[in-house]
PDB file of C-alpha atoms in Angstrom:
ATOM      1  CA  UNK J 582       8.153  12.771 -15.429  1.00 66.00           C
ATOM      2  CA  UNK J 583       7.316   8.928 -14.648  1.00 78.00           C
ATOM      3  CA  UNK J 584       5.890   7.700 -11.582  1.00 89.00           C
ATOM      4  CA  UNK J 585       7.551   6.572  -8.561  1.00 96.00           C
ATOM      5  CA  UNK J 586       7.713   2.239  -8.407  1.00 97.00           C
ATOM      6  CA  UNK J 587       5.346   0.668  -4.699  1.00 98.00           C
ATOM      7  CA  UNK J 588       4.118  -2.872  -4.734  1.00 98.00           C
ATOM      8  CA  UNK J 589       0.284  -2.248  -5.130  1.00 97.00           C
ATOM      9  CA  UNK J 590      -0.050  -4.034  -1.678  1.00 97.00           C
ATOM     10  CA  UNK J 591       1.337  -5.481   1.495  1.00 98.00           C
ATOM     11  CA  UNK J 592       0.758  -7.219   4.539  1.00 97.00           C
ATOM     12  CA  UNK J 593       1.386  -8.031   7.794  1.00 97.00           C
ATOM     13  CA  UNK J 594      -0.293  -9.548  11.389  1.00 97.00           C
ATOM     14  CA  UNK J 595      -0.435  -7.267  14.504  1.00 97.00           C
ATOM     15  CA  UNK J 596       2.945  -6.786  16.242  1.00 97.00           C
ATOM     16  CA  UNK J 597       4.803  -7.792  13.113  1.00 97.00           C
ATOM     17  CA  UNK J 598       7.159  -5.216  10.382  1.00 98.00           C
ATOM     18  CA  UNK J 599       6.789  -4.266   6.850  1.00 98.00           C
ATOM     19  CA  UNK J 600       8.386  -2.319   4.727  1.00 98.00           C
ATOM     20  CA  UNK J 601       6.849  -1.027   1.582  1.00 98.00           C
ATOM     21  CA  UNK J 602       9.584   0.121  -1.530  1.00 98.00           C
ATOM     22  CA  UNK J 603       9.639   3.099  -4.002  1.00 98.00           C
ATOM     23  CA  UNK J 604      12.180   3.007  -6.488  1.00 98.00           C
ATOM     24  CA  UNK J 605      12.310   5.777  -8.956  1.00 97.00           C
ATOM     25  CA  UNK J 606      15.444   6.780 -10.738  1.00 96.00           C
ATOM     26  CA  UNK J 607      18.903   8.469 -10.863  1.00 95.00           C
ATOM     27  CA  UNK J 608      16.942  12.325 -11.160  1.00 94.00           C
ATOM     28  CA  UNK J 609      14.537  11.759  -8.275  1.00 95.00           C
ATOM     29  CA  UNK J 610      14.765   9.713  -5.521  1.00 96.00           C
ATOM     30  CA  UNK J 611      18.377   8.712  -5.787  1.00 96.00           C
ATOM     31  CA  UNK J 612      19.535  12.624  -6.281  1.00 96.00           C
ATOM     32  CA  UNK J 613      17.264  14.126  -4.072  1.00 95.00           C
ATOM     33  CA  UNK J 614      16.538  13.472   0.554  1.00 96.00           C
ATOM     34  CA  UNK J 615      13.769  14.194  -0.144  1.00 96.00           C
ATOM     35  CA  UNK J 616      11.288  11.858  -0.141  1.00 97.00           C
ATOM     36  CA  UNK J 617       8.602  11.918   1.795  1.00 98.00           C
ATOM     37  CA  UNK J 618       5.664   9.204   3.251  1.00 98.00           C
ATOM     38  CA  UNK J 619       1.713   9.848   2.666  1.00 98.00           C
ATOM     39  CA  UNK J 620      -1.010   7.781   4.831  1.00 98.00           C
ATOM     40  CA  UNK J 621      -4.812   7.676   3.224  1.00 98.00           C
ATOM     41  CA  UNK J 622      -8.207   5.621   4.698  1.00 98.00           C
ATOM     42  CA  UNK J 623     -10.537   5.939   2.905  1.00 96.00           C
ATOM     43  CA  UNK J 624     -12.424   8.318   1.693  1.00 95.00           C
ATOM     44  CA  UNK J 625      -9.873  10.946   4.244  1.00 97.00           C
ATOM     45  CA  UNK J 626      -6.998  12.676   2.848  1.00 98.00           C
ATOM     46  CA  UNK J 627      -3.531  11.618   2.760  1.00 98.00           C
ATOM     47  CA  UNK J 628      -1.132  12.207   6.086  1.00 98.00           C
ATOM     48  CA  UNK J 629       2.327  12.976   5.963  1.00 98.00           C
ATOM     49  CA  UNK J 630       4.445  10.381   8.287  1.00 98.00           C
ATOM     50  CA  UNK J 631       7.433  11.099   6.953  1.00 98.00           C
ATOM     51  CA  UNK J 632       9.692  13.733   4.953  1.00 97.00           C
ATOM     52  CA  UNK J 633      13.265  14.898   4.096  1.00 97.00           C
ATOM     53  CA  UNK J 634      13.603  10.907   3.550  1.00 97.00           C
ATOM     54  CA  UNK J 635      13.441  10.029   7.466  1.00 98.00           C
ATOM     55  CA  UNK J 636      11.563  12.786   9.382  1.00 97.00           C
ATOM     56  CA  UNK J 637       8.303  12.494  11.437  1.00 98.00           C
ATOM     57  CA  UNK J 638       5.634  14.990  11.803  1.00 97.00           C
ATOM     58  CA  UNK J 639       4.986  16.034  15.027  1.00 96.00           C
ATOM     59  CA  UNK J 640       2.827  13.838  16.518  1.00 96.00           C
ATOM     60  CA  UNK J 641       3.274  10.582  14.347  1.00 97.00           C
ATOM     61  CA  UNK J 642       4.973   7.671  15.634  1.00 96.00           C
ATOM     62  CA  UNK J 643       8.268   6.802  16.373  1.00 96.00           C
ATOM     63  CA  UNK J 644       6.664   3.360  15.051  1.00 97.00           C
ATOM     64  CA  UNK J 645       7.457   4.567  11.539  1.00 98.00           C
ATOM     65  CA  UNK J 646      10.946   4.898   9.827  1.00 98.00           C
ATOM     66  CA  UNK J 647      12.548   5.550   6.612  1.00 98.00           C
ATOM     67  CA  UNK J 648      15.011   4.677   4.813  1.00 98.00           C
ATOM     68  CA  UNK J 649      16.653   5.679   1.366  1.00 98.00           C
ATOM     69  CA  UNK J 650      19.679   3.758  -0.265  1.00 97.00           C
ATOM     70  CA  UNK J 651      20.120   4.518  -4.287  1.00 97.00           C
ATOM     71  CA  UNK J 652      17.470   5.192  -6.141  1.00 97.00           C
ATOM     72  CA  UNK J 653      14.909   3.422  -3.462  1.00 98.00           C
ATOM     73  CA  UNK J 654      13.108   4.137  -0.636  1.00 98.00           C
ATOM     74  CA  UNK J 655      11.659   2.512   2.075  1.00 98.00           C
ATOM     75  CA  UNK J 656       9.199   2.406   4.414  1.00 98.00           C
ATOM     76  CA  UNK J 657       8.932   0.599   7.111  1.00 98.00           C
ATOM     77  CA  UNK J 658       6.304  -0.440  10.213  1.00 98.00           C
ATOM     78  CA  UNK J 659       7.354  -1.448  13.612  1.00 97.00           C
ATOM     79  CA  UNK J 660       4.911  -2.983  15.151  1.00 97.00           C
ATOM     80  CA  UNK J 661       2.071  -3.523  13.140  1.00 97.00           C
ATOM     81  CA  UNK J 662      -1.304  -2.394  14.288  1.00 97.00           C
ATOM     82  CA  UNK J 663      -5.036  -2.381  13.054  1.00 97.00           C
ATOM     83  CA  UNK J 664      -4.732   1.769  12.393  1.00 97.00           C
ATOM     84  CA  UNK J 665      -2.578   0.884  10.630  1.00 98.00           C
ATOM     85  CA  UNK J 666      -4.227  -0.432   8.030  1.00 98.00           C
ATOM     86  CA  UNK J 667      -4.513   2.333   4.946  1.00 98.00           C
ATOM     87  CA  UNK J 668      -2.721   3.478   1.783  1.00 98.00           C
ATOM     88  CA  UNK J 669       0.795   4.208   1.637  1.00 98.00           C
ATOM     89  CA  UNK J 670       1.816   6.553  -1.194  1.00 98.00           C
ATOM     90  CA  UNK J 671       5.791   7.992  -1.536  1.00 98.00           C
ATOM     91  CA  UNK J 672       6.631  11.481  -3.202  1.00 98.00           C
ATOM     92  CA  UNK J 673      10.052  12.480  -4.062  1.00 97.00           C
ATOM     93  CA  UNK J 674      11.316  16.380  -5.709  1.00 95.00           C
ATOM     94  CA  UNK J 675      11.908  15.473  -8.735  1.00 92.00           C
ATOM     95  CA  UNK J 676      14.404  18.346 -10.029  1.00 88.00           C
ATOM     96  CA  UNK J 677      12.617  21.805 -12.056  1.00 86.00           C
ATOM     97  CA  UNK J 678      10.641  22.270  -9.425  1.00 88.00           C
ATOM     98  CA  UNK J 679       8.259  19.107  -9.642  1.00 92.00           C
ATOM     99  CA  UNK J 680       7.491  17.211  -7.295  1.00 96.00           C
ATOM    100  CA  UNK J 681       6.589  13.278  -8.299  1.00 97.00           C
ATOM    101  CA  UNK J 682       4.450  10.462  -6.724  1.00 97.00           C
ATOM    102  CA  UNK J 683       4.466   6.645  -5.783  1.00 97.00           C
ATOM    103  CA  UNK J 684       1.653   4.515  -7.377  1.00 96.00           C
ATOM    104  CA  UNK J 685       0.668   3.470  -4.038  1.00 97.00           C
ATOM    105  CA  UNK J 686       0.608   0.816  -1.576  1.00 98.00           C
ATOM    106  CA  UNK J 687      -1.873  -1.145   0.160  1.00 98.00           C
ATOM    107  CA  UNK J 688      -1.304  -1.978   3.406  1.00 98.00           C
ATOM    108  CA  UNK J 689      -3.657  -4.819   4.872  1.00 98.00           C
ATOM    109  CA  UNK J 690      -2.397  -6.184   8.817  1.00 97.00           C
ATOM    110  CA  UNK J 691      -4.254  -9.855   9.291  1.00 94.00           C
TER     111      UNK J 691
ATOM    112  CA  UNK A1255      -4.752  25.174  13.341  1.00 88.00           C
ATOM    113  CA  UNK A1256      -4.328  25.766   9.751  1.00 92.00           C
ATOM    114  CA  UNK A1257      -7.136  24.036   7.795  1.00 95.00           C
ATOM    115  CA  UNK A1258      -7.641  24.227   4.114  1.00 96.00           C
ATOM    116  CA  UNK A1259     -10.841  23.959   2.734  1.00 97.00           C
ATOM    117  CA  UNK A1260     -11.923  23.201  -1.467  1.00 98.00           C
ATOM    118  CA  UNK A1261     -14.497  25.159  -2.650  1.00 97.00           C
ATOM    119  CA  UNK A1262     -15.955  24.795  -6.804  1.00 94.00           C
ATOM    120  CA  UNK A1263     -18.590  23.357  -8.781  1.00 95.00           C
ATOM    121  CA  UNK A1264     -18.175  19.463  -8.124  1.00 93.00           C
ATOM    122  CA  UNK A1265     -19.205  19.128 -12.692  1.00 97.00           C
ATOM    123  CA  UNK A1266     -17.742  20.400 -16.211  1.00 97.00           C
ATOM    124  CA  UNK A1267     -18.867  19.796 -19.012  1.00 97.00           C
ATOM    125  CA  UNK A1268     -16.075  18.482 -21.010  1.00 97.00           C
ATOM    126  CA  UNK A1269     -13.944  21.370 -23.418  1.00 97.00           C
ATOM    127  CA  UNK A1270     -14.693  23.849 -20.371  1.00 97.00           C
ATOM    128  CA  UNK A1271     -12.376  24.869 -17.441  1.00 98.00           C
ATOM    129  CA  UNK A1272     -12.767  23.528 -14.642  1.00 97.00           C
ATOM    130  CA  UNK A1273     -12.492  26.395 -11.590  1.00 98.00           C
ATOM    131  CA  UNK A1274     -11.414  25.573  -7.550  1.00 98.00           C
ATOM    132  CA  UNK A1275     -10.791  27.708  -5.043  1.00 98.00           C
ATOM    133  CA  UNK A1276      -8.827  26.888  -2.314  1.00 97.00           C
ATOM    134  CA  UNK A1277      -9.641  29.263   1.794  1.00 96.00           C
ATOM    135  CA  UNK A1278      -6.769  29.068   4.616  1.00 94.00           C
ATOM    136  CA  UNK A1279      -7.449  30.142   7.788  1.00 93.00           C
ATOM    137  CA  UNK A1280      -5.229  29.747  10.446  1.00 89.00           C
ATOM    138  CA  UNK A1281      -2.131  31.216   9.646  1.00 80.00           C
ATOM    139  CA  UNK A1282      -0.331  33.201   7.663  1.00 77.00           C
ATOM    140  CA  UNK A1283      -0.247  32.988   3.797  1.00 77.00           C
ATOM    141  CA  UNK A1284       3.529  33.590   3.572  1.00 81.00           C
ATOM    142  CA  UNK A1285       5.925  32.570   2.901  1.00 83.00           C
ATOM    143  CA  UNK A1286       4.288  28.754   1.656  1.00 90.00           C
ATOM    144  CA  UNK A1287       4.137  26.926  -1.080  1.00 92.00           C
ATOM    145  CA  UNK A1288       0.268  25.975  -1.781  1.00 94.00           C
ATOM    146  CA  UNK A1289      -0.598  23.000  -4.367  1.00 96.00           C
ATOM    147  CA  UNK A1290      -3.072  21.355  -5.534  1.00 98.00           C
ATOM    148  CA  UNK A1291      -3.316  17.887  -6.003  1.00 98.00           C
ATOM    149  CA  UNK A1292      -5.283  15.063  -7.223  1.00 98.00           C
ATOM    150  CA  UNK A1293      -6.616  11.564  -7.739  1.00 98.00           C
ATOM    151  CA  UNK A1294      -8.841  10.070  -9.546  1.00 97.00           C
ATOM    152  CA  UNK A1295     -11.671   7.285  -8.109  1.00 95.00           C
ATOM    153  CA  UNK A1296      -9.322   3.695  -6.825  1.00 94.00           C
ATOM    154  CA  UNK A1297      -6.149   5.762  -8.287  1.00 95.00           C
ATOM    155  CA  UNK A1298      -3.464   7.489  -7.070  1.00 96.00           C
ATOM    156  CA  UNK A1299      -1.772  11.021  -6.318  1.00 97.00           C
ATOM    157  CA  UNK A1300      -0.930  13.170  -8.448  1.00 97.00           C
ATOM    158  CA  UNK A1301       0.344  16.572  -8.729  1.00 97.00           C
ATOM    159  CA  UNK A1302      -0.722  19.381 -10.464  1.00 97.00           C
ATOM    160  CA  UNK A1303       1.449  22.407  -9.562  1.00 96.00           C
ATOM    161  CA  UNK A1304       2.181  24.520  -7.191  1.00 96.00           C
ATOM    162  CA  UNK A1305       2.339  28.552  -5.818  1.00 94.00           C
ATOM    163  CA  UNK A1306       4.866  30.467  -4.160  1.00 91.00           C
ATOM    164  CA  UNK A1307       2.944  32.557  -1.751  1.00 86.00           C
ATOM    165  CA  UNK A1308       4.905  35.513  -3.314  1.00 86.00           C
ATOM    166  CA  UNK A1309       3.263  34.702  -6.430  1.00 88.00           C
ATOM    167  CA  UNK A1310       5.603  31.967  -9.150  1.00 92.00           C
ATOM    168  CA  UNK A1311       3.887  28.686  -9.830  1.00 95.00           C
ATOM    169  CA  UNK A1312       5.138  25.490 -11.754  1.00 95.00           C
ATOM    170  CA  UNK A1313       3.363  23.287 -12.957  1.00 96.00           C
ATOM    171  CA  UNK A1314       2.885  18.787 -13.758  1.00 95.00           C
ATOM    172  CA  UNK A1315       4.636  19.182 -17.468  1.00 93.00           C
ATOM    173  CA  UNK A1316       1.580  16.699 -18.356  1.00 93.00           C
ATOM    174  CA  UNK A1317      -0.957  19.102 -17.292  1.00 94.00           C
ATOM    175  CA  UNK A1318       0.940  22.982 -17.947  1.00 89.00           C
ATOM    176  CA  UNK A1319      -0.805  23.654 -20.930  1.00 93.00           C
ATOM    177  CA  UNK A1320      -3.823  23.702 -19.274  1.00 97.00           C
ATOM    178  CA  UNK A1321      -3.306  24.958 -15.690  1.00 98.00           C
ATOM    179  CA  UNK A1322      -3.141  27.871 -13.519  1.00 97.00           C
ATOM    180  CA  UNK A1323      -2.937  29.056 -10.279  1.00 97.00           C
ATOM    181  CA  UNK A1324      -3.083  31.909  -9.278  1.00 96.00           C
ATOM    182  CA  UNK A1325      -3.494  34.170  -5.919  1.00 92.00           C
ATOM    183  CA  UNK A1326      -5.185  36.221  -3.456  1.00 92.00           C
ATOM    184  CA  UNK A1327      -3.785  37.367   0.158  1.00 88.00           C
ATOM    185  CA  UNK A1328      -6.399  39.478   0.987  1.00 89.00           C
ATOM    186  CA  UNK A1329      -8.612  36.316   1.394  1.00 91.00           C
ATOM    187  CA  UNK A1330      -6.473  33.807   1.941  1.00 91.00           C
ATOM    188  CA  UNK A1331      -7.021  32.777  -1.423  1.00 94.00           C
ATOM    189  CA  UNK A1332      -5.619  30.394  -4.027  1.00 95.00           C
ATOM    190  CA  UNK A1333      -6.591  29.290  -7.140  1.00 97.00           C
ATOM    191  CA  UNK A1334      -6.884  26.879 -10.084  1.00 98.00           C
ATOM    192  CA  UNK A1335      -7.830  26.672 -12.580  1.00 98.00           C
ATOM    193  CA  UNK A1336      -7.057  23.699 -15.366  1.00 98.00           C
ATOM    194  CA  UNK A1337      -8.854  24.224 -19.523  1.00 97.00           C
ATOM    195  CA  UNK A1338     -10.156  21.336 -22.016  1.00 97.00           C
ATOM    196  CA  UNK A1339     -10.925  19.532 -19.468  1.00 97.00           C
ATOM    197  CA  UNK A1340     -12.187  15.670 -19.919  1.00 97.00           C
ATOM    198  CA  UNK A1341     -13.136  12.606 -19.051  1.00 97.00           C
ATOM    199  CA  UNK A1342      -8.966  12.302 -17.197  1.00 97.00           C
ATOM    200  CA  UNK A1343      -9.496  14.995 -14.722  1.00 98.00           C
ATOM    201  CA  UNK A1344     -12.506  13.571 -13.002  1.00 98.00           C
ATOM    202  CA  UNK A1345     -10.850  13.457  -9.123  1.00 98.00           C
ATOM    203  CA  UNK A1346     -10.533  14.494  -6.651  1.00 98.00           C
ATOM    204  CA  UNK A1347      -9.084  17.722  -5.701  1.00 98.00           C
ATOM    205  CA  UNK A1348      -7.267  18.391  -2.776  1.00 98.00           C
ATOM    206  CA  UNK A1349      -5.497  22.166  -2.027  1.00 98.00           C
ATOM    207  CA  UNK A1350      -2.282  21.100   0.197  1.00 97.00           C
ATOM    208  CA  UNK A1351       0.782  23.570   1.714  1.00 95.00           C
ATOM    209  CA  UNK A1352       4.131  22.472   0.677  1.00 93.00           C
ATOM    210  CA  UNK A1353       7.250  23.143   2.762  1.00 90.00           C
ATOM    211  CA  UNK A1354      10.701  22.785   1.595  1.00 84.00           C
ATOM    212  CA  UNK A1355      10.976  23.648  -1.588  1.00 81.00           C
ATOM    213  CA  UNK A1356       7.150  22.966  -2.166  1.00 81.00           C
ATOM    214  CA  UNK A1357       8.729  19.202  -2.201  1.00 90.00           C
ATOM    215  CA  UNK A1358       6.150  17.622   1.072  1.00 96.00           C
ATOM    216  CA  UNK A1359       3.352  18.173   1.698  1.00 97.00           C
ATOM    217  CA  UNK A1360       1.959  18.908   6.248  1.00 96.00           C
ATOM    218  CA  UNK A1361      -1.316  19.834   5.500  1.00 97.00           C
ATOM    219  CA  UNK A1362      -4.204  18.966   3.401  1.00 98.00           C
ATOM    220  CA  UNK A1363      -7.687  20.769   2.772  1.00 98.00           C
ATOM    221  CA  UNK A1364     -10.049  17.737   2.707  1.00 98.00           C
ATOM    222  CA  UNK A1365     -10.877  17.266  -1.084  1.00 98.00           C
ATOM    223  CA  UNK A1366     -13.355  18.014  -3.605  1.00 98.00           C
ATOM    224  CA  UNK A1367     -14.443  15.713  -6.454  1.00 98.00           C
ATOM    225  CA  UNK A1368     -15.001  16.910  -9.322  1.00 98.00           C
ATOM    226  CA  UNK A1369     -16.866  15.267 -12.220  1.00 97.00           C
ATOM    227  CA  UNK A1370     -16.903  15.784 -15.940  1.00 97.00           C
ATOM    228  CA  UNK A1371     -19.893  14.848 -18.213  1.00 95.00           C
ATOM    229  CA  UNK A1372     -22.452  16.417 -20.198  1.00 94.00           C
TER     230      UNK A1372
END
């Protein structure tokens, strides 16, 4: 199984919106609605922010939203805040009881 | 409040076996998928594998021949063994609770760094 493809970096100014893409294949992202997103601050463990493509766990601000079209999933962060600066990883069920992660995107708040 | 805590040696010699344990506190151990995920320094996340509370296991195909997971329900612990380690196995190892079919992870441990060196 190959890693999902994410852009290495993304950026935006406070208050703006930014979208991070996550491209897989018809065997993972395209086949299952089991895409999740994680936020990781330096030196910290990842934190779940989106699951099942677009669902938010309790406590995650609604500024974070997820979607999917074909083999590509997306994470949109609206109303960017300084604390949103972090690494973001997507993940998908890959079939055959496997899970595959993306390579990660470093989000910079300008 | 569910908490996960990894433990184990931080240094392993090349060709030897890496062994880690994750202790789960604050909730039932049952009906969840318990996973290991690793992150080499400065790199992305890699799913290592998972064990269901009933004992079924699934491993990353790229690691399958070297990985074994087990659980001890009496201690609310699950464990990871990776045999024949090389420098490529050096990473922060996280244990995590998997939901749905184990495809997403809602609770993570703080992670433990494993170095491979003689």
